[in-house]
Short mmCIF file of C-alpha atoms and ligand atoms in Angstrom, two decimals:
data_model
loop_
_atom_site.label_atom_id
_atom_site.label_comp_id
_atom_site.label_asym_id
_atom_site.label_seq_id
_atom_site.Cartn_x
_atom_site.Cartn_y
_atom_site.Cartn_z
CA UNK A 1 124.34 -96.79 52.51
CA UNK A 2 125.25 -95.25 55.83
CA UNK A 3 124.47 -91.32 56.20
CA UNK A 4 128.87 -90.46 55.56
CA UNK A 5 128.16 -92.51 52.58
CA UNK A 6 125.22 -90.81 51.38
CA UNK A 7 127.20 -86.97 51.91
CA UNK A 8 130.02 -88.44 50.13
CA UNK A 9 127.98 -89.45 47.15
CA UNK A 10 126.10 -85.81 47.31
CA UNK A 11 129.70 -83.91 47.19
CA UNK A 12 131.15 -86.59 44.55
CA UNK A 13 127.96 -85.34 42.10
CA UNK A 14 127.89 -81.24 42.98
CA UNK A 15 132.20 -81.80 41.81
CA UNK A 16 131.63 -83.15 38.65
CA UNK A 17 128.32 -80.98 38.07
CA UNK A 18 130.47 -77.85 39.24
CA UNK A 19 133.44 -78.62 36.86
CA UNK A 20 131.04 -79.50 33.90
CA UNK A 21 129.17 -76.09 34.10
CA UNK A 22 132.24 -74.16 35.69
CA UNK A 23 130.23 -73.32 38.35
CA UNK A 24 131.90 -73.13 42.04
CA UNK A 25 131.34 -76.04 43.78
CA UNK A 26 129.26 -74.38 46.82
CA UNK A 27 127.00 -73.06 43.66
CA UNK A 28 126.86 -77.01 42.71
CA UNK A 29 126.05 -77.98 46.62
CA UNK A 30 123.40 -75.54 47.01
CA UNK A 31 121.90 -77.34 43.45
CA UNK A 32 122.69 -80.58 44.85
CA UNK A 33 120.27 -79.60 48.27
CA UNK A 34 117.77 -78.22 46.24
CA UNK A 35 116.84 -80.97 44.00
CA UNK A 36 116.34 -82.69 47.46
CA UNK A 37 114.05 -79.88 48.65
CA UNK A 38 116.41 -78.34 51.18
CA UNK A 39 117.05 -74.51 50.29
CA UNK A 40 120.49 -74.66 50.06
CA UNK A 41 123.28 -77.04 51.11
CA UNK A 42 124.22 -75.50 54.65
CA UNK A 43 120.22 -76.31 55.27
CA UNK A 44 120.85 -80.08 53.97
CA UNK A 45 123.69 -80.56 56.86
CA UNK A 46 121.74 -78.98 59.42
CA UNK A 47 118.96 -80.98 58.71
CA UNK A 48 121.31 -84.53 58.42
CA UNK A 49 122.79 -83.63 62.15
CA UNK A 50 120.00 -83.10 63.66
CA UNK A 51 118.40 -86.67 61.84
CA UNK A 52 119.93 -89.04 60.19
CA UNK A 53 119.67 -88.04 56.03
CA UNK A 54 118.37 -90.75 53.96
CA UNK A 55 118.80 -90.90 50.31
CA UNK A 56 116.51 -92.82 48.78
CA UNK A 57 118.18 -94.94 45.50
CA UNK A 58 115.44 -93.76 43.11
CA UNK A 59 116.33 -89.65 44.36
CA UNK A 60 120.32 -90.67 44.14
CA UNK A 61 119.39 -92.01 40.39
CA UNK A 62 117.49 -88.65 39.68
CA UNK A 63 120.35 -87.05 40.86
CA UNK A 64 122.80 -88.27 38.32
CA UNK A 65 120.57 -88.00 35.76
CA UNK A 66 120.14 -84.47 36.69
CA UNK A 67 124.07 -84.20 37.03
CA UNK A 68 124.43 -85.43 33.72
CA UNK A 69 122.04 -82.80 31.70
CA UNK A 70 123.55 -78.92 31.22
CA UNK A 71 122.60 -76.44 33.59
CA UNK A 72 120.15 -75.13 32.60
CA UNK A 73 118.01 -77.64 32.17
CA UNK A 74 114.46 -77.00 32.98
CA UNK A 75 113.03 -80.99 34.85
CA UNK A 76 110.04 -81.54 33.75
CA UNK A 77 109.56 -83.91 36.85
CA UNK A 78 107.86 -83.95 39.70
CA UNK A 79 109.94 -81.82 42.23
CA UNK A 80 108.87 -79.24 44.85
CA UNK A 81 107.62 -76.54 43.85
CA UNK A 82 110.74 -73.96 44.94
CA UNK A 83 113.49 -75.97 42.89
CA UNK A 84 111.10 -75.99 39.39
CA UNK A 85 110.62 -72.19 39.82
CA UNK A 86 114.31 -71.66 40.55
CA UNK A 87 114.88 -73.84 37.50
CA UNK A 88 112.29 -72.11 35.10
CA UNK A 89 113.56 -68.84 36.11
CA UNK A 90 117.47 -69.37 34.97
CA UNK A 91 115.96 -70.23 31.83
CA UNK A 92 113.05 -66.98 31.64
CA UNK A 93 115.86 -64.66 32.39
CA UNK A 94 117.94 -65.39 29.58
CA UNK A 95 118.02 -62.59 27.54
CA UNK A 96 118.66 -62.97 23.77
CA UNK A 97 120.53 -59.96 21.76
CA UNK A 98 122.74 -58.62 19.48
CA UNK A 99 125.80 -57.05 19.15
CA UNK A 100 126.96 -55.87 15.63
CA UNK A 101 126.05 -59.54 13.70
CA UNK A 102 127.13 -61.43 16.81
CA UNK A 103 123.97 -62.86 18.79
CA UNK A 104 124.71 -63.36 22.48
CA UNK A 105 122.15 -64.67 25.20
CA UNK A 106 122.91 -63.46 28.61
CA UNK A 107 121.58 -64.91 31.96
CA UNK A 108 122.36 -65.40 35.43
CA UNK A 109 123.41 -68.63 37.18
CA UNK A 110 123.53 -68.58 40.48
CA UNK A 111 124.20 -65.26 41.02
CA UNK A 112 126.95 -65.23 38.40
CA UNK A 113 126.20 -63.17 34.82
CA UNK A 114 127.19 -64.87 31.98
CA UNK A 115 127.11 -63.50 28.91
CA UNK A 116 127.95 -66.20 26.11
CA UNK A 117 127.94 -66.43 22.05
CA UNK A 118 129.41 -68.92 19.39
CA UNK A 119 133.01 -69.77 20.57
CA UNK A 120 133.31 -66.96 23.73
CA UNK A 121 131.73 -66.03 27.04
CA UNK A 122 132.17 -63.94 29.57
CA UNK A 123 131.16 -64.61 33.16
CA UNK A 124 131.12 -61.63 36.02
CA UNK A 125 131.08 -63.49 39.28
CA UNK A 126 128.71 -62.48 42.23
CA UNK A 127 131.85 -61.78 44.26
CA UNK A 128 133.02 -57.99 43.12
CA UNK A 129 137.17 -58.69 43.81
CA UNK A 130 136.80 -61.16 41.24
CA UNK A 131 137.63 -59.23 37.62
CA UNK A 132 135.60 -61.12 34.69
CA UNK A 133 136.44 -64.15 32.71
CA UNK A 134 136.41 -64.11 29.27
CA UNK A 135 136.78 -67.66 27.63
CA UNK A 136 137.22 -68.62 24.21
CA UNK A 137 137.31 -71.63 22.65
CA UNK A 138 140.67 -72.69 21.21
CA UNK A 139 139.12 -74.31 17.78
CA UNK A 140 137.34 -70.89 16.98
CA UNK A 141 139.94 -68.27 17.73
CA UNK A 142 139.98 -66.90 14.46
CA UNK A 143 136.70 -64.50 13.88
CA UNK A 144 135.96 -64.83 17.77
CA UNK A 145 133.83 -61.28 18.21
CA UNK A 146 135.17 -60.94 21.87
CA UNK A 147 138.70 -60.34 20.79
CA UNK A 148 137.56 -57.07 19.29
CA UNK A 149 137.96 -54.07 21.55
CA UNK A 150 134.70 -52.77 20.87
CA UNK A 151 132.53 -55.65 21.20
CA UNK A 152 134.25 -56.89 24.21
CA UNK A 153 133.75 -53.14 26.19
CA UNK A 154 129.97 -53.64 25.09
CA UNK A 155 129.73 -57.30 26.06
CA UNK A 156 131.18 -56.41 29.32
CA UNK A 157 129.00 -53.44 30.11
CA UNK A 158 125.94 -55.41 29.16
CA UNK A 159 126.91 -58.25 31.65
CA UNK A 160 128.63 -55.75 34.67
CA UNK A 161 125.18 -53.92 34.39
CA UNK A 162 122.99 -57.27 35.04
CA UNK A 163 125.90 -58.12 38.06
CA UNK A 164 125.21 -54.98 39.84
CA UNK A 165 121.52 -55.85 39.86
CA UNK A 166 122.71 -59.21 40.83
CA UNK A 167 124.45 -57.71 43.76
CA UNK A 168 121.67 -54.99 44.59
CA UNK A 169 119.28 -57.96 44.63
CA UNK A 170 121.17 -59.96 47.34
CA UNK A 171 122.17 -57.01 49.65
CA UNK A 172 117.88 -56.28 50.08
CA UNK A 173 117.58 -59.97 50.71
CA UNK A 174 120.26 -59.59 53.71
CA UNK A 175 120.06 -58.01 56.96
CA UNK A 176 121.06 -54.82 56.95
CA UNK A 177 123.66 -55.05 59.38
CA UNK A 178 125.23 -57.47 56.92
CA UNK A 179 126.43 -54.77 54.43
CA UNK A 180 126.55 -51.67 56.69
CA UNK A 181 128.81 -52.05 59.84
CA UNK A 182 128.04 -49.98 62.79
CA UNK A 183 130.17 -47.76 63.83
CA UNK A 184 132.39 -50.26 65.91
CA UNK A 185 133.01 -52.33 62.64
CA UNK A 186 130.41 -55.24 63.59
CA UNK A 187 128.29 -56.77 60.96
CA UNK A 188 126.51 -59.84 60.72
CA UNK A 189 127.29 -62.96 58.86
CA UNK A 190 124.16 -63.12 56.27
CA UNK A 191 123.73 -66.42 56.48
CA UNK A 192 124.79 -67.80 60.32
CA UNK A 193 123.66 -64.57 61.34
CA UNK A 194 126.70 -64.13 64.40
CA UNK A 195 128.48 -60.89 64.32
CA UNK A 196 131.77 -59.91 64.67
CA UNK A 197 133.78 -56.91 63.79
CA UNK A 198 136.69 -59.90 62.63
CA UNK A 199 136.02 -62.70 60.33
CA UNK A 200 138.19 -65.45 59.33
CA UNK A 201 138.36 -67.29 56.48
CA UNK A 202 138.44 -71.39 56.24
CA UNK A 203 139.94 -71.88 52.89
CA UNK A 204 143.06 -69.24 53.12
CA UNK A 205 143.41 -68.27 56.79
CA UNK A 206 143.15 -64.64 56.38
CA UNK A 207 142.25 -62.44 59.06
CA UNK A 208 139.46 -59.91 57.46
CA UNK A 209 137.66 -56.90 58.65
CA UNK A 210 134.14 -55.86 58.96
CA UNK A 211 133.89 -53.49 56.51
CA UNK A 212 135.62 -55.46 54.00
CA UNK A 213 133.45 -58.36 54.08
CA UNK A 214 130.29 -56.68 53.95
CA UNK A 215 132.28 -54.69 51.20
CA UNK A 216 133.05 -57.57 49.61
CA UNK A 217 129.45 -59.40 49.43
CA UNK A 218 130.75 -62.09 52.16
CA UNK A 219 133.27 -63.35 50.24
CA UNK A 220 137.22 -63.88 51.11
CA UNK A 221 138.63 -60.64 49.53
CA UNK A 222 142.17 -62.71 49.66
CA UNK A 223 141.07 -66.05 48.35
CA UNK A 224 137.22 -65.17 46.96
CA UNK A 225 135.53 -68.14 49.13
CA UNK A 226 132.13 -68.19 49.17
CA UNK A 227 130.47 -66.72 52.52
CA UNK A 228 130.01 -70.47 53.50
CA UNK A 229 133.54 -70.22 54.73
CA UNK A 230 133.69 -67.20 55.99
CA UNK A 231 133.20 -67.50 60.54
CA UNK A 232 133.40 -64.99 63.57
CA UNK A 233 136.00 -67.64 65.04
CA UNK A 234 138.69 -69.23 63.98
CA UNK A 235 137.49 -73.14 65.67
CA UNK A 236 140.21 -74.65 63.04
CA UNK A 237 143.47 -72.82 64.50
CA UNK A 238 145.27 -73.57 67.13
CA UNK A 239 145.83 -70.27 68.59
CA UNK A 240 142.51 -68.75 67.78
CA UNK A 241 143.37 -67.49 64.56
CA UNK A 242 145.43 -65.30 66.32
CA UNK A 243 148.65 -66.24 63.98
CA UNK A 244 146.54 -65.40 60.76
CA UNK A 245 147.54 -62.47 58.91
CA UNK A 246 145.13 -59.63 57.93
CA UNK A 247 143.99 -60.11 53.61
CA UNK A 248 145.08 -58.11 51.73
CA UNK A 249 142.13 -57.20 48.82
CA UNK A 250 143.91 -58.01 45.18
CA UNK A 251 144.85 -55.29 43.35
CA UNK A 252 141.82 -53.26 42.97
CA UNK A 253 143.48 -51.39 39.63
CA UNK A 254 143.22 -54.78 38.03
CA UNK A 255 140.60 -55.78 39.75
CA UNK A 256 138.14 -54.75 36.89
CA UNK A 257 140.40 -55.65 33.83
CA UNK A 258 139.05 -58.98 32.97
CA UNK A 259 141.00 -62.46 32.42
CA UNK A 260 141.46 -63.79 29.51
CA UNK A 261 141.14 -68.17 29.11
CA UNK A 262 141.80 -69.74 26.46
CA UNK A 263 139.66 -73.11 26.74
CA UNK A 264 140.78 -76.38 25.05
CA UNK A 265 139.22 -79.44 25.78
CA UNK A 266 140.62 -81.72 22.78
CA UNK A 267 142.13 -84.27 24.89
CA UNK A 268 146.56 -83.93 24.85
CA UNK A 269 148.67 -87.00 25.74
CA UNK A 270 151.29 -85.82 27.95
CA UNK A 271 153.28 -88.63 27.82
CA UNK A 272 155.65 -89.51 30.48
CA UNK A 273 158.34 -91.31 31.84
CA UNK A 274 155.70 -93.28 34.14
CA UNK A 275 153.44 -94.14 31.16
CA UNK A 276 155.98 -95.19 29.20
CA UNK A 277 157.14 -97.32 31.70
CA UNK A 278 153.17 -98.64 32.04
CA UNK A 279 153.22 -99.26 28.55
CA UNK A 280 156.71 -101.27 28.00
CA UNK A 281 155.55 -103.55 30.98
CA UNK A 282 152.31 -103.95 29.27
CA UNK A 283 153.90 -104.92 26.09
CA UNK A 284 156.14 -107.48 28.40
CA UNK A 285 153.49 -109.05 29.83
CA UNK A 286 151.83 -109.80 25.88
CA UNK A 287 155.68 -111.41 25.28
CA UNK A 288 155.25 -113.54 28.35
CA UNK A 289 153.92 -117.64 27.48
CA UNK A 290 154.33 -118.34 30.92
CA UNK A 291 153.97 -117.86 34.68
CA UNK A 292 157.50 -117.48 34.96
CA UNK A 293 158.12 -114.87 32.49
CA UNK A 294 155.00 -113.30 33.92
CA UNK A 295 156.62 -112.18 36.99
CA UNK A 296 159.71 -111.52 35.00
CA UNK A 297 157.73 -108.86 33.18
CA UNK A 298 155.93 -108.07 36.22
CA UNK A 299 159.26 -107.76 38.30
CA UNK A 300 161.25 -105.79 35.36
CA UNK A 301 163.26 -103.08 36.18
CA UNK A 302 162.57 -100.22 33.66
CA UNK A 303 163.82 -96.83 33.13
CA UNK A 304 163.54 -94.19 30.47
CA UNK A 305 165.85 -92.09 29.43
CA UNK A 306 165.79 -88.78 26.87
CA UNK A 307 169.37 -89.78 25.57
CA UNK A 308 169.58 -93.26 25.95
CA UNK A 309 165.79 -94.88 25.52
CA UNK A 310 164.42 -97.31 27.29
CA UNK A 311 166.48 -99.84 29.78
CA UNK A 312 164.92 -103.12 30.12
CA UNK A 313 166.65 -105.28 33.14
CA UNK A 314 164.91 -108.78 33.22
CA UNK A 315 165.68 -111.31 36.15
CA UNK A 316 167.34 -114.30 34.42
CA UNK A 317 165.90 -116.91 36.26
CA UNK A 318 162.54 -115.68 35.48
CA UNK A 319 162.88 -114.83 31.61
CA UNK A 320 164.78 -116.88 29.35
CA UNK A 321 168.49 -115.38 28.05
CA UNK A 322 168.12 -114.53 24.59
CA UNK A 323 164.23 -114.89 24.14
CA UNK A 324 163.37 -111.19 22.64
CA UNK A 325 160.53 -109.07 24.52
CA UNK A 326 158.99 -108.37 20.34
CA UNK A 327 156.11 -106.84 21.76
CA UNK A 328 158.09 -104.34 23.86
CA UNK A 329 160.24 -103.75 20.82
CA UNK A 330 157.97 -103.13 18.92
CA UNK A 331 156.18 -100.24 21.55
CA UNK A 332 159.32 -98.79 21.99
CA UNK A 333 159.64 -98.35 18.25
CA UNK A 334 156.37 -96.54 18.08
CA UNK A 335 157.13 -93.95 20.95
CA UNK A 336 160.74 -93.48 18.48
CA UNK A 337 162.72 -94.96 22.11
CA UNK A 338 165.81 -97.17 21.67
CA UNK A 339 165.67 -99.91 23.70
CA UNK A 340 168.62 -101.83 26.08
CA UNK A 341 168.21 -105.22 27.36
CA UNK A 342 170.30 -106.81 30.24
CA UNK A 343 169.91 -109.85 32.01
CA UNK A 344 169.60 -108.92 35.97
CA UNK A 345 170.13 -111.24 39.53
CA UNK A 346 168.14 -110.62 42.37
CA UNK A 347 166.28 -112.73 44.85
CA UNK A 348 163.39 -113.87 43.12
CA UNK A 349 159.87 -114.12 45.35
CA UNK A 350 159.37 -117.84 45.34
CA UNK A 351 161.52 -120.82 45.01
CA UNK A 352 161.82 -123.28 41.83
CA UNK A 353 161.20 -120.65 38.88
CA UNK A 354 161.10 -123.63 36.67
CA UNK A 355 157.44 -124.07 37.71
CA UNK A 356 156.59 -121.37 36.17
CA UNK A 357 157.41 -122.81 32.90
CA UNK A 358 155.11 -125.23 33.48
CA UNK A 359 151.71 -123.47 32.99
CA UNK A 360 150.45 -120.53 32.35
CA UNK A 361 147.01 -120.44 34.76
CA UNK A 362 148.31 -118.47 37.69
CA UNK A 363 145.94 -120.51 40.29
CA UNK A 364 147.37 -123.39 38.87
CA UNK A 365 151.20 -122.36 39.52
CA UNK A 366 149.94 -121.24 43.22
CA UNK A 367 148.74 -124.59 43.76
CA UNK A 368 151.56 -126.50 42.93
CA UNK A 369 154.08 -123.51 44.72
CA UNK A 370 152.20 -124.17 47.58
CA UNK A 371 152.65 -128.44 47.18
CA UNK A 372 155.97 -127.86 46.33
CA UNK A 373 156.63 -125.99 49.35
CA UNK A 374 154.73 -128.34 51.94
CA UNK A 375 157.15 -131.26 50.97
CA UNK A 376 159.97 -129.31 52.71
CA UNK A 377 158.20 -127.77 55.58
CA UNK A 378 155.79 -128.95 58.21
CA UNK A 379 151.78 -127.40 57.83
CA UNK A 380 152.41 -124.54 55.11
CA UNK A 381 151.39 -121.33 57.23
CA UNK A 382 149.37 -119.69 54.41
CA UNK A 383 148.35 -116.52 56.97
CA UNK A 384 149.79 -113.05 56.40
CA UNK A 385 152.49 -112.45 59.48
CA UNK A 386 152.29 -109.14 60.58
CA UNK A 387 156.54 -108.58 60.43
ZN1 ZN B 1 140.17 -66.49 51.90
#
């Protein structure tokens, strides 16, 4: 595996381990880095330009096992020492309570607070212009607790409490310079360390202050990005960055009043003109005996219409007038579509459909195409022509 191959892989595993925990995906990085001892992920690319990074099969193989258990999941492996405290610590600080008869365990993952019981949760995110996010789980809407008033204000003040240690906790691990500006606006980037009284941010483009990114813990008050995008330059723009427009912080009124998200993972088929049309040519292809009527269902023209149903055109010389397409009939029926048939002309891709007929092994038709054709021509040219 070459070293592009090896990042790919990395980010590939930190997506589907962010979107399975609902972490952000720079949390899932930093996760991704650690179980390969680096500190964080901005360490693990510093370390692969400077020499080339070699995953090891065996590590990439821990890795999606460890990708495939819930965070968090305490590895009882043999990993460097930093990652299994980091681990064992998500784990110590979950603290288990009640509220009224509802039990709720509340922890914090990666610098998130999430406060969680049967069928809700609540997350407060490390970045303070994001409000909270309560989810609850469609199935159990009913007697979910966090729809009461009450429980919810005492849910949230349980968790907003734990964020603002959260936050206290990563301002004294910063330089100082990176929450207080000086009195020309500068302050330094926690992580990269420059400084710069303006900041600009990769993911929306907005032009941001000094004050309100050390306001804002480092991240985008326009977009929320993580202080890994956050840069004293603009290196992507053309002009410098000099065409980006100042962010504007959302609403702060709102900013507090937390979202509501109703989460429903029973899977819903959405279905579509496209997978009808995917299905109907399915169905064609079980109707076709032959190579012929193969590429007759492969070349089918088929459209779907909410009045009219389904209209099946079906080259003549490749499928037979008046043999019925059952199995498409049949499909149709069960998606409640009526169906059309008409016979259609067009040029069809290779001469003599009638060999078609005459198998129904597709290597078998190529070969004798390809005779068939050689008796007409000189040497049969069988290389793709670039025009
Ligand atoms: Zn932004």
């Amino acid at each position: 595996m070459t070293e592009t191959n090896h990042l790919r892989s990395l980010k590939v595993l930190a997506k589907r381990y962010a979107r399975e925990n609902r972490i952000a995906l720079h949390q899932a990085l930093d996760l991704i880095a650690a179980e390969l001892g680096f500190p964080h992920w901005a360490k693990l690319i510093a370390t692969s330009k400077k020499s080339c990074l070699q995953v090891a099969p065996e590590q990439m193989a821990g890795l999606e096992a460890f990708v495939d258990r819930p965070l968090p999941a305490a590895t009882f492996r043999n990993v460097d020492p930093e990652t299994m405290n980091r681990r064992f610590a998500y784990l110590e600080q979950a603290e288990h309570g009640v509220i009224g008869d509802h039990s709720y365990r509340l922890q914090e993952v990666l610098h998130d607070v999430i406060i969680a019981g049967e069928g809700w949760s609540i997350r407060v995110p490390e970045n303070p212009g994001v409000p909270p996010i309560v989810e609850t789980f469609a199935d159990q809407e009913g007697g979910c607790p966090v729809l009461d008033p009450d429980f919810l204000e005492r849910a949230l003040s349980l968790a907003r409490d734990r964020a603002l240690q959260v936050r206290a906790k990563i301002a004294a691990d910063w330089p100082r310079r990176s929450t207080k500006p000086d009195l020309r606006g500068v302050v330094r980037h926690p992580l990269s360390r420059d400084e710069s009284a303006v900041w600009f941010c990769l993911h929306c483009d907005g032009k941001i202050t000094g004050a309100q990114i050390a306001q804002n813990l480092w991240h985008c008050p326009g977009c929320g990005a993580s202080p890994l995008d956050i840069f004293d330059t603009a290196f992507w723009s053309d002009d410098d960055g000099k065409s980006f427009q100042p962010v504007k912080a959302h609403d702060a009124v709102d900013g507090d009043e937390p979202v509501f998200r109703s989460v429903d993972d029973r899977p819903k088929l959405d279905m579509n003109e496209e997978k009808i049309i995917l299905l109907i040519r399915s169905a064609l292809l079980d109707d076709a005996t032959n190579i012929s009527e193969k590429l007759g269902a492969l070349q089918a023209e088929i459209s779907v219409d909410d009045e009219t149903g389904v209209w099946i055109a079906l080259e003549e010389d490749l499928w037979p007038m008046g043999k019925d397409p059952v199995q498409a009939l049949a499909v149709a029926e069960l998606l409640g579509l009526e169906v059309e048939i008409v016979s259609s002309w067009s040029t069809i891709p290779f001469a003599w459909p009638g060999l078609g007929e005459m198998t129904s092994s597709t290597s078998e038709y190529t070969q004798m195409m390809l005779d068939a054709y050689a008796q007409y021509e000189g040497p049969t040219d069988k290389t793709p022509k670039d025009s």
